[in-house]
Structures are given as C-alpha cells and as structure tokens.
Coordinates of C-alpha atoms and ligand atoms in Angstrom, one line a residue:
M1 CA -11.6 -6.5 -22.2
S2 CA -7.9 -5.8 -22.2
S3 CA -6.0 -5.9 -25.4
G4 CA -2.4 -6.0 -26.6
I5 CA 0.4 -6.5 -24.3
I6 CA -1.6 -6.4 -21.1
S7 CA -3.8 -9.2 -22.3
K8 CA -0.9 -11.6 -22.6
G9 CA 0.0 -14.0 -19.8
A10 CA 3.5 -14.4 -18.4
R11 CA 4.3 -17.5 -20.6
Q12 CA 3.1 -15.8 -23.7
L13 CA 5.1 -12.6 -23.0
V14 CA 8.2 -14.6 -22.3
D15 CA 7.8 -16.5 -25.6
E16 CA 7.3 -13.3 -27.6
L17 CA 10.2 -11.5 -25.8
Q18 CA 12.5 -14.4 -26.6
G19 CA 11.3 -14.7 -30.2
G20 CA 12.1 -11.0 -30.6
S21 CA 8.6 -9.8 -31.5
L22 CA 8.3 -7.8 -28.3
E23 CA 10.8 -5.5 -26.5
A24 CA 11.4 -5.6 -22.8
S25 CA 11.2 -1.8 -22.4
K26 CA 7.9 -1.7 -24.3
V27 CA 6.3 -4.3 -22.1
F28 CA 7.5 -2.6 -18.9
E29 CA 6.4 0.8 -20.0
T30 CA 2.9 -0.5 -21.0
Y31 CA 2.4 -1.9 -17.5
R32 CA 3.9 1.2 -15.9
K33 CA 1.5 3.4 -17.7
R34 CA -1.4 1.3 -16.5
I35 CA -0.2 1.3 -13.0
N36 CA -0.1 5.1 -13.1
E37 CA -3.6 5.3 -14.6
L38 CA -5.1 3.0 -11.9
T39 CA -3.6 4.4 -8.7
K40 CA -7.1 4.5 -7.3
L41 CA -6.8 0.7 -6.7
N42 CA -3.9 1.4 -4.3
A43 CA -2.2 -1.8 -5.4
F44 CA 1.4 -0.5 -5.2
I45 CA 3.3 1.1 -2.3
T46 CA 6.3 1.8 -4.5
S47 CA 6.3 1.7 -8.3
L48 CA 9.6 1.8 -10.2
E49 CA 11.0 3.1 -13.4
Y50 CA 12.3 0.7 -16.0
K51 CA 15.7 -0.7 -15.4
P52 CA 16.9 -3.0 -18.1
N53 CA 18.0 -6.4 -16.9
A54 CA 21.2 -7.5 -18.6
R55 CA 20.3 -11.2 -18.3
K56 CA 19.2 -11.6 -21.9
E57 CA 19.7 -15.3 -21.8
G58 CA 17.5 -15.7 -18.7
S59 CA 14.5 -17.9 -19.0
L60 CA 12.2 -15.0 -18.0
Y61 CA 14.1 -12.3 -19.8
G62 CA 12.0 -9.1 -20.1
L63 CA 9.2 -10.2 -17.9
P64 CA 8.0 -7.5 -15.5
L65 CA 6.7 -8.6 -12.1
A66 CA 5.3 -7.1 -9.0
I67 CA 6.6 -8.1 -5.6
K68 CA 4.8 -8.0 -2.3
D69 CA 6.3 -5.4 0.1
N70 CA 7.4 -7.8 2.7
I71 CA 10.0 -9.5 0.4
S72 CA 13.3 -7.8 0.5
T73 CA 14.6 -6.0 -2.6
E74 CA 18.1 -4.5 -2.5
G75 CA 18.0 -0.7 -2.5
I76 CA 14.2 -0.7 -3.0
R77 CA 12.1 0.4 -0.1
T78 CA 10.4 -2.5 1.6
T79 CA 7.8 -1.4 4.1
C80 CA 5.6 -4.4 5.1
A81 CA 2.9 -1.7 4.8
S82 CA 3.9 -0.5 8.2
L83 CA 5.0 3.0 9.5
M84 CA 7.6 1.0 11.4
L85 CA 9.5 0.3 8.1
K86 CA 8.3 3.2 6.0
D87 CA 11.9 4.1 5.0
Y88 CA 13.5 0.8 5.2
M89 CA 16.0 -0.1 2.4
P90 CA 17.1 -3.7 2.5
P91 CA 20.8 -4.1 1.8
Y92 CA 20.2 -7.4 0.0
D93 CA 17.7 -9.3 -2.2
A94 CA 15.5 -12.1 -0.9
T95 CA 16.6 -15.3 -2.6
A96 CA 13.3 -15.5 -4.6
V97 CA 14.0 -12.0 -5.9
A98 CA 17.6 -12.7 -6.7
K99 CA 16.5 -15.8 -8.7
L100 CA 14.0 -13.8 -10.6
K101 CA 16.5 -11.1 -11.4
A102 CA 19.0 -13.7 -12.5
A103 CA 16.3 -15.1 -14.8
G104 CA 15.9 -11.7 -16.5
V105 CA 12.9 -10.2 -14.6
S106 CA 12.4 -6.4 -14.2
I107 CA 10.6 -5.4 -11.0
L108 CA 7.5 -3.1 -11.6
G109 CA 7.2 -2.3 -7.9
K110 CA 6.3 -3.3 -4.4
T111 CA 2.7 -4.1 -3.7
N112 CA 0.3 -3.1 -0.9
M113 CA -0.6 -5.6 1.8
D114 CA -2.0 -6.0 5.3
E115 CA 0.7 -4.7 7.7
F116 CA 3.3 -7.5 8.3
G117 CA 0.9 -9.9 6.6
M118 CA -1.7 -9.7 9.4
G119 CA -5.1 -9.6 7.8
S120 CA -7.4 -11.2 5.3
S121 CA -8.8 -8.2 3.5
G122 CA -6.0 -5.8 2.5
E123 CA -7.5 -3.1 4.8
N124 CA -4.8 -3.2 7.6
S125 CA -2.2 -1.2 5.7
A126 CA -0.6 2.0 6.8
F127 CA -0.8 3.1 3.2
G128 CA -4.6 2.7 3.0
P129 CA -6.8 -0.2 1.8
T130 CA -6.3 -1.9 -1.5
R131 CA -9.4 -1.9 -3.7
N132 CA -10.9 -4.8 -5.6
P133 CA -11.0 -4.1 -9.3
W134 CA -14.3 -6.1 -9.6
D135 CA -16.0 -3.5 -7.4
I136 CA -13.8 -0.8 -5.9
E137 CA -16.0 -0.5 -2.9
R138 CA -15.0 -4.0 -1.8
V139 CA -11.9 -5.6 -0.3
P140 CA -9.6 -7.6 -2.6
G141 CA -8.7 -10.1 0.2
G142 CA -5.3 -10.2 1.9
S143 CA -2.8 -10.0 3.0
S144 CA -1.2 -10.1 -0.5
S145 CA -3.9 -7.6 -1.6
G146 CA -1.8 -5.5 -4.0
S147 CA -0.2 -8.5 -5.7
A148 CA -3.6 -10.0 -6.4
V149 CA -5.1 -6.7 -7.6
A150 CA -2.1 -6.0 -9.8
V151 CA -2.6 -9.3 -11.6
S152 CA -6.4 -9.1 -11.7
A153 CA -6.5 -5.5 -13.0
R154 CA -3.7 -6.2 -15.5
L155 CA -1.1 -4.0 -13.8
S156 CA 1.4 -6.9 -13.9
P157 CA 1.4 -10.2 -15.7
A158 CA 2.0 -12.0 -12.4
A159 CA 3.3 -11.3 -8.9
L160 CA 5.0 -12.7 -5.8
G161 CA 3.0 -13.0 -2.7
T162 CA 3.4 -14.7 0.7
D163 CA 1.1 -17.0 2.5
T164 CA 1.1 -17.6 6.2
G165 CA -2.5 -18.6 6.6
G166 CA -4.0 -18.0 3.2
S167 CA -2.6 -14.6 2.2
I168 CA -1.9 -15.7 -1.4
R169 CA -5.1 -17.8 -1.9
A170 CA -7.6 -15.5 -0.2
P171 CA -6.9 -12.4 -2.4
A172 CA -6.5 -14.7 -5.5
S173 CA -10.0 -16.0 -4.7
F174 CA -11.5 -12.5 -4.2
T175 CA -9.9 -11.1 -7.4
G176 CA -10.5 -14.0 -9.9
T177 CA -6.8 -14.9 -10.1
V178 CA -4.7 -18.1 -9.5
G179 CA -2.8 -18.2 -6.2
F180 CA -0.3 -20.9 -5.4
K181 CA 1.2 -21.6 -2.0
P182 CA 4.0 -24.2 -2.4
S183 CA 4.9 -26.9 0.1
Y184 CA 6.6 -25.5 3.2
G185 CA 10.4 -25.2 2.4
Y186 CA 10.1 -25.4 -1.4
V187 CA 10.8 -21.7 -1.8
S188 CA 13.5 -20.1 0.3
R189 CA 12.3 -17.6 2.9
Y190 CA 15.6 -15.8 3.0
G191 CA 14.8 -12.1 2.8
L192 CA 11.1 -12.6 3.6
I193 CA 10.4 -10.3 6.5
A194 CA 9.1 -12.8 9.0
Y195 CA 5.6 -12.9 10.5
A196 CA 5.2 -16.6 11.5
N197 CA 8.2 -18.7 10.2
S198 CA 6.8 -22.2 10.6
L199 CA 3.7 -21.4 8.6
E200 CA 4.7 -19.1 5.8
Q201 CA 5.9 -19.5 2.2
I202 CA 6.6 -17.2 -0.7
G203 CA 4.4 -18.1 -3.7
V204 CA 2.9 -16.8 -6.9
I205 CA -0.3 -15.0 -8.0
A206 CA -0.9 -15.3 -11.8
R207 CA -3.6 -15.3 -14.4
T208 CA -3.3 -19.1 -15.1
V209 CA -2.0 -22.2 -13.4
D210 CA 0.6 -22.5 -16.2
D211 CA 2.0 -19.0 -15.5
A212 CA 2.1 -19.7 -11.7
A213 CA 4.1 -22.9 -12.5
L214 CA 6.5 -21.0 -14.8
I215 CA 7.5 -18.6 -12.0
F216 CA 7.5 -21.2 -9.3
G217 CA 9.9 -23.2 -11.4
V218 CA 12.4 -20.3 -11.2
I219 CA 12.1 -19.4 -7.5
R220 CA 12.0 -22.9 -6.0
G221 CA 14.8 -25.0 -4.5
K222 CA 17.1 -25.4 -1.6
D223 CA 19.0 -22.3 -0.5
R224 CA 22.0 -22.3 1.8
F225 CA 20.7 -19.1 3.5
D226 CA 17.5 -20.9 4.6
S227 CA 18.0 -24.1 6.6
T228 CA 14.3 -25.0 6.3
S229 CA 14.5 -25.0 2.5
T230 CA 14.6 -28.2 0.5
D231 CA 14.3 -29.6 -3.0
A232 CA 14.1 -33.2 -1.9
K233 CA 11.2 -35.2 -3.2
P234 CA 9.3 -36.8 -0.3
V235 CA 10.3 -40.4 0.3
S236 CA 6.6 -41.4 0.1
S237 CA 6.1 -39.9 -3.3
N238 CA 5.3 -43.2 -4.9
T239 CA 2.7 -44.3 -2.4
G240 CA -1.0 -43.6 -2.5
R241 CA -3.2 -43.0 -5.5
L242 CA -1.4 -40.0 -7.0
F243 CA -3.0 -39.6 -10.4
S244 CA -3.0 -43.3 -11.2
G245 CA -4.1 -43.8 -14.7
G246 CA -5.4 -40.2 -15.2
H247 CA -8.3 -40.9 -12.9
F248 CA -8.6 -38.3 -10.1
K249 CA -10.2 -38.6 -6.8
G250 CA -11.0 -35.6 -4.6
A251 CA -12.0 -35.4 -0.9
L252 CA -14.8 -33.1 0.1
L253 CA -15.1 -31.8 3.7
P254 CA -18.8 -31.2 4.2
Q255 CA -18.3 -30.5 8.0
L256 CA -16.9 -27.1 7.0
S257 CA -19.9 -26.2 4.8
D258 CA -21.7 -24.5 7.7
L259 CA -19.1 -21.8 7.5
V260 CA -19.7 -21.2 3.8
S261 CA -22.3 -18.6 2.6
K262 CA -25.1 -19.6 0.3
D263 CA -23.6 -17.9 -2.7
V264 CA -20.2 -19.5 -2.3
R265 CA -21.8 -22.9 -1.6
E266 CA -23.8 -22.7 -4.8
A267 CA -20.8 -21.9 -6.9
F268 CA -18.7 -24.5 -5.3
D269 CA -21.4 -27.3 -5.6
S270 CA -21.9 -26.6 -9.2
S271 CA -18.2 -26.9 -9.8
V272 CA -18.2 -30.2 -8.1
A273 CA -21.2 -31.4 -10.2
K274 CA -19.4 -30.3 -13.4
L275 CA -16.1 -32.0 -12.4
D276 CA -18.0 -35.1 -11.4
S277 CA -19.7 -35.2 -14.9
E278 CA -16.2 -35.0 -16.4
G279 CA -15.2 -38.1 -14.6
I280 CA -13.5 -36.8 -11.4
E281 CA -14.6 -38.8 -8.5
F282 CA -15.5 -37.2 -5.1
A283 CA -16.1 -38.6 -1.7
E284 CA -17.0 -36.9 1.6
E285 CA -14.6 -37.2 4.5
R286 CA -15.0 -36.2 8.1
V287 CA -11.8 -34.9 9.7
E288 CA -12.3 -34.5 13.4
E289 CA -9.0 -32.7 13.7
L290 CA -10.2 -29.8 11.6
E291 CA -12.5 -28.5 14.4
L292 CA -9.7 -26.8 16.2
A293 CA -7.5 -25.9 13.2
L294 CA -8.3 -22.2 13.0
K295 CA -7.8 -21.7 16.7
S296 CA -4.5 -23.6 16.6
Y297 CA -3.4 -21.4 13.7
Y298 CA -4.1 -18.1 15.4
V299 CA -2.3 -19.3 18.6
V300 CA 0.8 -20.4 16.6
A301 CA 0.7 -17.3 14.4
C302 CA 0.4 -14.8 17.2
C303 CA 3.1 -16.5 19.3
E304 CA 5.6 -16.5 16.4
A305 CA 4.6 -12.9 15.5
T306 CA 5.4 -11.7 19.0
T307 CA 8.9 -13.2 18.8
N308 CA 9.6 -12.0 15.3
L309 CA 8.4 -8.4 15.9
A310 CA 10.5 -7.9 19.0
R311 CA 13.2 -6.5 16.7
Y312 CA 11.2 -3.4 15.9
D313 CA 12.3 -1.3 18.9
G314 CA 14.0 1.7 17.3
V315 CA 17.4 0.2 18.2
R316 CA 17.6 -2.7 15.8
Y317 CA 14.9 -1.7 13.4
G318 CA 12.3 1.0 13.2
P319 CA 12.4 4.7 13.7
V320 CA 14.7 5.8 16.5
A321 CA 12.9 7.6 19.3
D322 CA 14.5 10.6 21.0
P323 CA 17.8 9.2 22.4
S324 CA 17.7 11.6 25.3
R325 CA 14.7 9.7 26.7
D326 CA 15.1 6.8 29.1
W327 CA 15.5 3.4 27.5
K328 CA 12.1 2.0 28.3
S329 CA 10.0 4.9 27.2
A330 CA 12.1 5.3 24.0
I331 CA 11.4 1.7 23.1
S332 CA 7.7 2.0 23.8
E333 CA 7.5 5.2 21.9
S334 CA 9.0 3.5 18.9
R335 CA 6.6 0.5 19.2
T336 CA 3.6 2.8 18.9
M337 CA 4.3 2.8 15.2
F338 CA 2.6 -0.5 14.8
G339 CA -1.0 -0.6 13.6
K340 CA -3.9 -1.8 15.7
E341 CA -4.1 -5.4 14.5
V342 CA -0.3 -5.9 14.8
K343 CA -0.4 -4.5 18.4
A344 CA -3.3 -6.8 19.3
R345 CA -1.4 -9.9 18.0
I346 CA 1.8 -9.0 19.8
M347 CA -0.1 -8.7 23.0
L348 CA -2.0 -12.0 22.5
G349 CA 1.2 -13.7 21.6
S350 CA 3.1 -12.4 24.6
Y351 CA 0.3 -13.5 26.8
M352 CA 0.1 -17.0 25.4
L353 CA 3.9 -17.5 25.6
S354 CA 4.1 -16.4 29.2
S355 CA 4.8 -18.8 32.0
G356 CA 1.8 -21.0 32.9
Y357 CA -0.1 -20.1 29.7
Y358 CA 2.5 -21.6 27.4
E359 CA 1.3 -25.1 28.1
E360 CA -2.3 -24.0 28.1
Y361 CA -2.2 -22.4 24.7
Y362 CA 1.0 -22.8 22.7
L363 CA 1.8 -26.4 23.4
K364 CA -1.8 -27.4 22.9
A365 CA -1.9 -25.7 19.5
L366 CA 1.2 -27.5 18.4
Y367 CA -0.3 -30.8 19.5
I368 CA -3.5 -30.1 17.5
R369 CA -1.4 -29.1 14.5
R370 CA 0.6 -32.3 14.6
N371 CA -2.5 -34.5 14.8
L372 CA -4.1 -32.6 11.9
K373 CA -0.9 -33.1 9.8
L374 CA -0.8 -36.8 10.4
R375 CA -4.5 -37.2 9.7
L376 CA -4.3 -35.3 6.4
L377 CA -1.2 -37.1 5.3
K378 CA -3.0 -40.4 5.8
L379 CA -6.0 -39.0 3.9
S380 CA -3.7 -38.1 1.0
E381 CA -3.0 -41.8 0.5
S382 CA -6.6 -42.3 -0.7
Y383 CA -7.1 -39.0 -2.5
D384 CA -5.3 -36.9 -5.1
F385 CA -6.5 -33.7 -3.6
I386 CA -8.8 -32.1 -1.1
Y387 CA -11.3 -29.7 -2.6
T388 CA -13.0 -26.8 -0.8
P389 CA -14.0 -23.3 -1.5
T390 CA -11.0 -20.9 -0.8
M391 CA -12.9 -18.2 1.0
P392 CA -16.3 -19.0 2.7
V393 CA -17.8 -15.6 1.7
L394 CA -17.8 -13.1 -1.2
P395 CA -15.6 -10.1 -0.9
W396 CA -17.1 -7.7 1.6
K397 CA -17.4 -3.9 1.6
I398 CA -14.4 -1.9 2.7
G399 CA -14.9 -1.0 6.3
E400 CA -17.8 -3.4 6.9
M401 CA -15.9 -5.8 9.1
I402 CA -13.3 -3.4 10.6
D403 CA -14.8 -3.7 14.1
D404 CA -15.3 -7.4 13.9
P405 CA -11.8 -9.0 13.7
L406 CA -13.1 -12.4 14.9
Q407 CA -15.4 -12.5 11.8
V408 CA -12.4 -11.8 9.6
Y409 CA -10.4 -14.5 11.3
L410 CA -13.2 -17.0 10.5
S411 CA -12.8 -16.3 6.8
D412 CA -9.4 -18.0 7.1
A413 CA -10.9 -21.3 8.2
L414 CA -10.4 -23.1 4.9
T415 CA -6.9 -21.7 4.0
V416 CA -5.0 -22.1 7.3
I417 CA -5.2 -25.9 7.0
A418 CA -2.4 -26.1 4.4
N419 CA -0.2 -23.8 6.4
L420 CA -0.6 -25.9 9.5
T421 CA 0.3 -29.1 7.5
G422 CA 2.8 -27.6 5.1
A423 CA 1.0 -29.1 2.1
P424 CA 0.9 -27.2 -1.2
A425 CA -2.4 -25.5 -2.0
I426 CA -3.8 -23.5 -4.9
S427 CA -6.8 -21.3 -5.4
I428 CA -8.3 -21.2 -8.9
P429 CA -11.2 -19.0 -10.0
I430 CA -14.3 -21.2 -10.5
A431 CA -17.3 -18.8 -11.1
L432 CA -18.8 -15.4 -10.6
K433 CA -21.6 -14.8 -8.1
K434 CA -23.3 -11.4 -8.1
G435 CA -20.6 -10.2 -10.4
L436 CA -17.8 -11.2 -7.9
P437 CA -15.3 -14.0 -8.3
V438 CA -15.4 -17.2 -6.3
G439 CA -12.3 -19.4 -5.8
G440 CA -12.0 -23.1 -5.4
Q441 CA -9.1 -24.5 -3.4
L442 CA -7.1 -27.7 -4.1
Q443 CA -4.8 -29.0 -1.5
G444 CA -2.2 -31.6 -2.4
R445 CA 0.2 -33.9 -0.7
Y446 CA 3.3 -32.4 0.9
G447 CA 6.2 -32.2 -1.6
L448 CA 4.1 -33.1 -4.7
D449 CA 3.7 -29.5 -5.9
D450 CA 4.2 -30.4 -9.6
R451 CA 1.4 -32.9 -9.4
L452 CA -0.9 -30.4 -7.7
L453 CA -0.1 -27.9 -10.4
E454 CA -0.9 -30.4 -13.2
L455 CA -4.1 -31.3 -11.5
A456 CA -5.1 -27.6 -11.0
A457 CA -4.4 -27.0 -14.7
T458 CA -6.6 -29.9 -15.7
I459 CA -9.4 -28.8 -13.4
S460 CA -9.2 -25.2 -14.6
G461 CA -9.4 -26.5 -18.1
L462 CA -12.6 -28.4 -17.3
L463 CA -14.3 -25.5 -15.4
K464 CA -13.4 -23.0 -18.1
F465 CA -13.7 -19.9 -16.0
R466 CA -13.1 -16.9 -18.1
G467 CA -13.5 -13.3 -17.0
E468 CA -11.7 -10.2 -16.0
P469 CA -12.8 -7.0 -14.3
S470 CA -14.0 -4.3 -16.7
I471 CA -11.7 -1.7 -15.3
Ligands
LIG1 N1 -5.3 -13.9 7.6 C1 -4.3 -14.6 8.2 C2 -3.6 -13.8 9.3 O1 -4.0 -12.7 9.4 C3 -3.3 -15.0 7.1 C4 -2.4 -14.0 6.8 C5 -1.2 -14.5 5.9 O2 -1.3 -15.5 5.3 N2 -0.1 -13.7 5.9 O3 -2.8 -14.3 10.0

C-alpha cells in the first residue's frame, strides 16, 4: 500500500497545497523519485525536472501531472512514441496543456504510448512496451499506456490521455484506474498530434471519478484554435429520462457478450447484480447497428490516419533524408521510420480512399456510423447510460498477440462505439479477476458529460472497488 504524498488523489493534493500544509516542490520531487525508481515500467518517454509554476492562485496550483506524448508541450520533446518524431520539439502548447499550466500544474513528463495512438496494448512503441504494474509481464492496455501506468503505479496523481477508439478507457480498465473520454468537441484538440480527427478526444486518467472531473473542469471548453470545439449544452438536454428523481436506468447490450471472456463476464455480471440490488434498473437492448461498428471504426480510422500522416515526409516533418537523393527515394526513405502497425494502416487507408474503393469502404463506413449514432441517441431517451465491460478480455502477456493484429482490433469492440457516436464514456474499475483489474464502461448522452461523471461517481461508490498494485 502506498503511503504519504503518493497515496493522495489529485483533489486532496490540491486542497492540501492550497491550505499550505504541502509544498509544490516536495510533491513534485516525491513523484519524480518514484518515477526514477520504477523505470522498469517504461511509463515515461521523457521525465522532467521540477520547474515551479508561478500561478499560485491557480485552481490546481502545485499539482504535478503526466501528459501523453502525442499532446504538444512547448520546448518539451513530443515523440508520439515514433522514431519519426524522436527529436521533435513543439513550438507551442496544446490548449489543454496551456490551460493546465495556467491553473498552476507542473508537468512531470511525457508518457509512453502506442505509436501515433495506433494500438490497444502499449506494445507498439518505438521506445519499448509499457508494463502493467499489476503484473509486469502483461500489457497495460493502450494506446495511453504510460498515462494509465503512471496513475496506477502512483507515478503521477493523474494524467492526460487521448482516446480515438478507446485509448483512454482500455488502459484504464487494464490498470484499475478511471479513464474518461469527454464528448467530442468538449476538449480542444489544438496541439494534439492528429491520428483520426473525427474520432479523437483528449481526456483524463485518474484514480477516482472525482479527480477526473476536477481536471476535465480545467481543460474543457470552446477554443478559437479548434473549430470543432464547443461548450454549448445540447439543445435536447432536457429530454429523456436523465436521472429523473435519482432513479437510474441502464441499458445492457447482451449481443456483445459473445466477445467477452468468461472472467470478464463473471466480474461484469456480478457488478450488474450488485447495482441492481442497490436500486439501479437494467434492461437489455438489441442494437442491430452495432454489428458493423468495429469494422466501420477501423475503416474511418485508417482513412483519416493516411491523410494525417502524409505530413511525415522528411520535408514538412520527420528526419530529413539525404538531400542529394532524388525526391521520391528521399521521401520513401524518410517514411521507413514508421513502425509496422503505422505502415499497415497507412497502406490500408490509402487503398480504401483510392478511386473506386472510396464508395466501397469509406462512404459505407460513414453511413454505418451515422445510423449507429442516430440509434444510440434515440436509445439515450429511454436510458441514463449504456453499461458494458470496457475490455472484453483480461490484460494479455506482452508479445502474446503481436502476430495477431486482428485479435487485438477485436478488443476495441466495446470502446469504439463512443468514438463513432461522439458520446462521453468512462471506464471505472469494478473488480479483480485472477489478480488483474476489470473495468466497467458507462456511456452517456452526447454533451451530458457532467451527468455521466455524477452517475459514474455514484456507481463507483456502490461498487466500492478498492485496490492498487503492490509495486
Ligand atoms: N486501439 C484503437 C486503434 O488502434 C484505438 C486507439 C486510440 O484510441 N488511439 O485505433
């Protein structure tokens, strides 16, 4: 069990820092020491020395945080865990980072991840796999692997992650932490190095729902540098059930349970039974449109990735190949810097966007996505939330699935739904199975992030999961 400073959550640290009973430098150095002691977890690509933040009046003054390495930090190397950007120094801060700094945060470092966010295990990193503190032979989930491990192993009180198809929630589930993906547009993507713009969001990994809400409260909001950002409440926010009278109703999706392993199903079913006994009502729903959700996700994600990653050519970004070479071979040389998974997706995306196949794949995927969105919006008029496991399986052994990418893609089946629809979703730890954490996922209605957070806090309180890795 951890003790002292590292046992305190973000909210408690902030209270004590503001009350004067803790010093910002002391808190930072305590975490820094632990980061240096636990380098075997490979959670950080870059760890930093203490730099005092002058914003003493800031609402998070003195709070140290870890930031995923695809979120731009001015003057701090930001690699996306790729050789392509191994020396890249952003000249500006992402809006989310600028807001945290303005609130008084000090950055502990930049966390390991799957290269450019492409992966579900944390193994696709040019800096080596991140390790799960519950069992260091196992994957911690990805792509925000280092952020989740940092929070789980008490290397940071909380962290920023990004979620394109589950990259905050998957590692939160595998490490026993809370992972929150806000509604699309509720956090500015300015300064987030793009993988698939229409799907991704910056969000928070923390130890409790309350801590995630605290940090979300600081980074959210419309930003003039991101035209897709918004802070408008949805017009329909007063329709539907929406926590009427404190009585909650959750939708279950049993059609997805074939995907779910026995261990995860047992943990999930007992959480449903417990919540049911506490007065939360559940009903089963069949959503035909879910059958093609995962396929649609991978088509859209690869197509957007191809377009976004075209800028890494050694001219605009990426290491410059020998300028005496001809143009074409210099560019291809520079593009060999990408890892295997990234190359595969660029090729798939280019194929699916090419003439003739565009209609066959990309447009169909958009059509499936739209239907799913409409159907789930309708469903949210009768329910407060959709409840599923976060990951269908327990964390696997490092290397075990490396030659079976399709199996890894399948593990995203439950998380991609919220990226396709843009709805907020959160993973909370619900149980341990075979000594490994299992996460439950709550999806809310688009734009009602605060209500989802309230509900997740209530459900966490009822499930009373306690536990941390003994590392
Ligand atoms: N595993 C999914 C993918 O590889 C999701 C990744 C993410 O959310 N960045 O695309």
